[in-house]
XYZ file of C-alpha atoms in Angstrom:
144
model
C 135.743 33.653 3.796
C 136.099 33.401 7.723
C 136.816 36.738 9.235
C 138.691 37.715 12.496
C 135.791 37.732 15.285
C 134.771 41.157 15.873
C 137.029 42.338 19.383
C 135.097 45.672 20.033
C 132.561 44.037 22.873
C 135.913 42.555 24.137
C 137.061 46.221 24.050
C 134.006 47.796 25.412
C 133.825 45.004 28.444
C 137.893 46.444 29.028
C 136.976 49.500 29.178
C 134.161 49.034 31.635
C 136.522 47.323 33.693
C 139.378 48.926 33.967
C 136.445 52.084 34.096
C 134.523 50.698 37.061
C 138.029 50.204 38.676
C 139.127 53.524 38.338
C 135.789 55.028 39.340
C 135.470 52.749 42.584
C 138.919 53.294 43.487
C 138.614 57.314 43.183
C 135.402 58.104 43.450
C 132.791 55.364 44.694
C 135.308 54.827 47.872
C 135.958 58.504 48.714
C 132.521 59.590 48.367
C 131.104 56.456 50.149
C 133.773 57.467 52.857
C 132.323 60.726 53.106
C 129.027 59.766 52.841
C 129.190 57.037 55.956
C 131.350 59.603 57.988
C 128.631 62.239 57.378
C 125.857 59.849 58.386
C 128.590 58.721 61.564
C 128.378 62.557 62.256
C 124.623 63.072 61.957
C 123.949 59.850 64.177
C 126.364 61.841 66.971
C 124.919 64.955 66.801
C 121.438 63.326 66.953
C 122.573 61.550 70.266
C 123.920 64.804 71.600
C 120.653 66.775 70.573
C 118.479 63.904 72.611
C 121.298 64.014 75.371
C 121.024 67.946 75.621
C 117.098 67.797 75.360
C 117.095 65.382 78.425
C 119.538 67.369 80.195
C 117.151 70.457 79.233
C 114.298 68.476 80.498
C 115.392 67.367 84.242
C 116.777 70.895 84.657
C 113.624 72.737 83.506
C 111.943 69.964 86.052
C 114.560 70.607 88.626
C 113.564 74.207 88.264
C 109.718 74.049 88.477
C 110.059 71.932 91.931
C 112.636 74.692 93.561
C 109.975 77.304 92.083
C 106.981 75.069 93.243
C 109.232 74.965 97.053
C 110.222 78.543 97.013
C 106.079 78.821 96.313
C 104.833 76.426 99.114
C 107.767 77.749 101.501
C 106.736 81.486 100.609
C 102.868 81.254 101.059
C 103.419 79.033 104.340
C 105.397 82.602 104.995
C 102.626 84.777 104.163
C 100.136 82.869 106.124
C 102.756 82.893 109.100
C 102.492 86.128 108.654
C 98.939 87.147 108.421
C 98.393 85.167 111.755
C 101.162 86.849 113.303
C 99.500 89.807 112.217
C 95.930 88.731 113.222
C 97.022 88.178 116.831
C 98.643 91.704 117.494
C 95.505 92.897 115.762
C 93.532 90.716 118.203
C 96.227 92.163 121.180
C 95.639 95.452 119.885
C 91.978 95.412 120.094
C 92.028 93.686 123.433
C 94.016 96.284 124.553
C 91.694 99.329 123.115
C 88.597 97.286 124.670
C 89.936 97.167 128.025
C 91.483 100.752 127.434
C 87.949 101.888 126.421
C 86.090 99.996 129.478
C 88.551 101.725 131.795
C 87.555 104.802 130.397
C 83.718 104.017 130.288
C 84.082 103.069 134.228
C 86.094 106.068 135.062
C 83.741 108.325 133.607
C 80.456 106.388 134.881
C 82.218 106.979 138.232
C 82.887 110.424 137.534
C 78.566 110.973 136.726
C 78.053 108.892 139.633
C 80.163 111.388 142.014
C 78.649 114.456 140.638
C 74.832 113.274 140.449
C 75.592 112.103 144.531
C 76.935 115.693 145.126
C 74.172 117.162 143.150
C 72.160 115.043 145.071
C 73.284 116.580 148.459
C 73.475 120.172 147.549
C 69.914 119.982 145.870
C 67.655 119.765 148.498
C 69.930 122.991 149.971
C 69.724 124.855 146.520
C 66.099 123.922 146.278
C 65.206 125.559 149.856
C 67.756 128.543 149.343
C 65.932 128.595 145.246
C 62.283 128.990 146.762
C 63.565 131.891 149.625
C 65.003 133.557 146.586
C 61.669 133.276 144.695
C 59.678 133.566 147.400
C 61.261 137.108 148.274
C 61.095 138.266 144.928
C 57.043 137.180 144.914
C 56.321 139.096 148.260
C 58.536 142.073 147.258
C 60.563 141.947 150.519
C 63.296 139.647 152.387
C 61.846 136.948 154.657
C 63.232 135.901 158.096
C 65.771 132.962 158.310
């Protein structure tokens, strides 16, 4: 006897279909949606990390050459400085030297004064020294 031809694969391939319809419709399109606009997001905030790291870059670099100027201009200050500082040293000294020689020749002068007048009143203190001590020897006061 011939049968009816067995219609349950012709079911089961229906029900795949209209299955895989429904499921791409509702689910494989939204999520694939989602899925491209979350890789759309991660690809922007990717390019906005790299954009921020270069920004981050030139200003750390912008930094270290006002820090490396501000260096240069504030040693080149210093050194200003220290030969500002060695020249009223040098001034100072000059000044103290010549101060000092002043003095030296002032008092050298004053020595020099005293030995002449020493010099002019010894030969009178040495006679008027040996009447004194002559007197005393002989015991009596000798004639001028």
């Amino acid at each position: 006897m011939i049968g009816l031809p067995d219609v349950t694969s012709l079911y089961a391939l229906l029900a795949f279909g209209i299955s895989y319809w429904i499921l791409k419709r509702f689910l494989f399109s939204p999520l694939s949606a989602i899925l491209e606009a979350r890789e759309q997001e991660e690809r922007e905030a990717e390019a906005a990390y790299a954009e921020s790291v270069k920004r981050l870059e030139r200003a750390v670099a912008q930094g270290e050459d006002k820090l490396a100027a501000a260096r240069r201009d504030s040693l080149k200050t210093r050194e200003d400085l220290r030969a500002q500082g060695l020249s009223v040293l040098e001034k100072r000294l000059d000044e103290a030297r010549a101060g000092a020689t002043e003095e030296i020749a002032r008092g050298s002068r004053e020595i020099e004064e005293q030995a002449a007048g020493a010099a002019r009143t010894l030969p009178e203190r040495a006679a008027g020294l040996a009447r004194e001590l002559a007197e005393k020897v002989l015991g009596r006061k000798l004639a001028a």
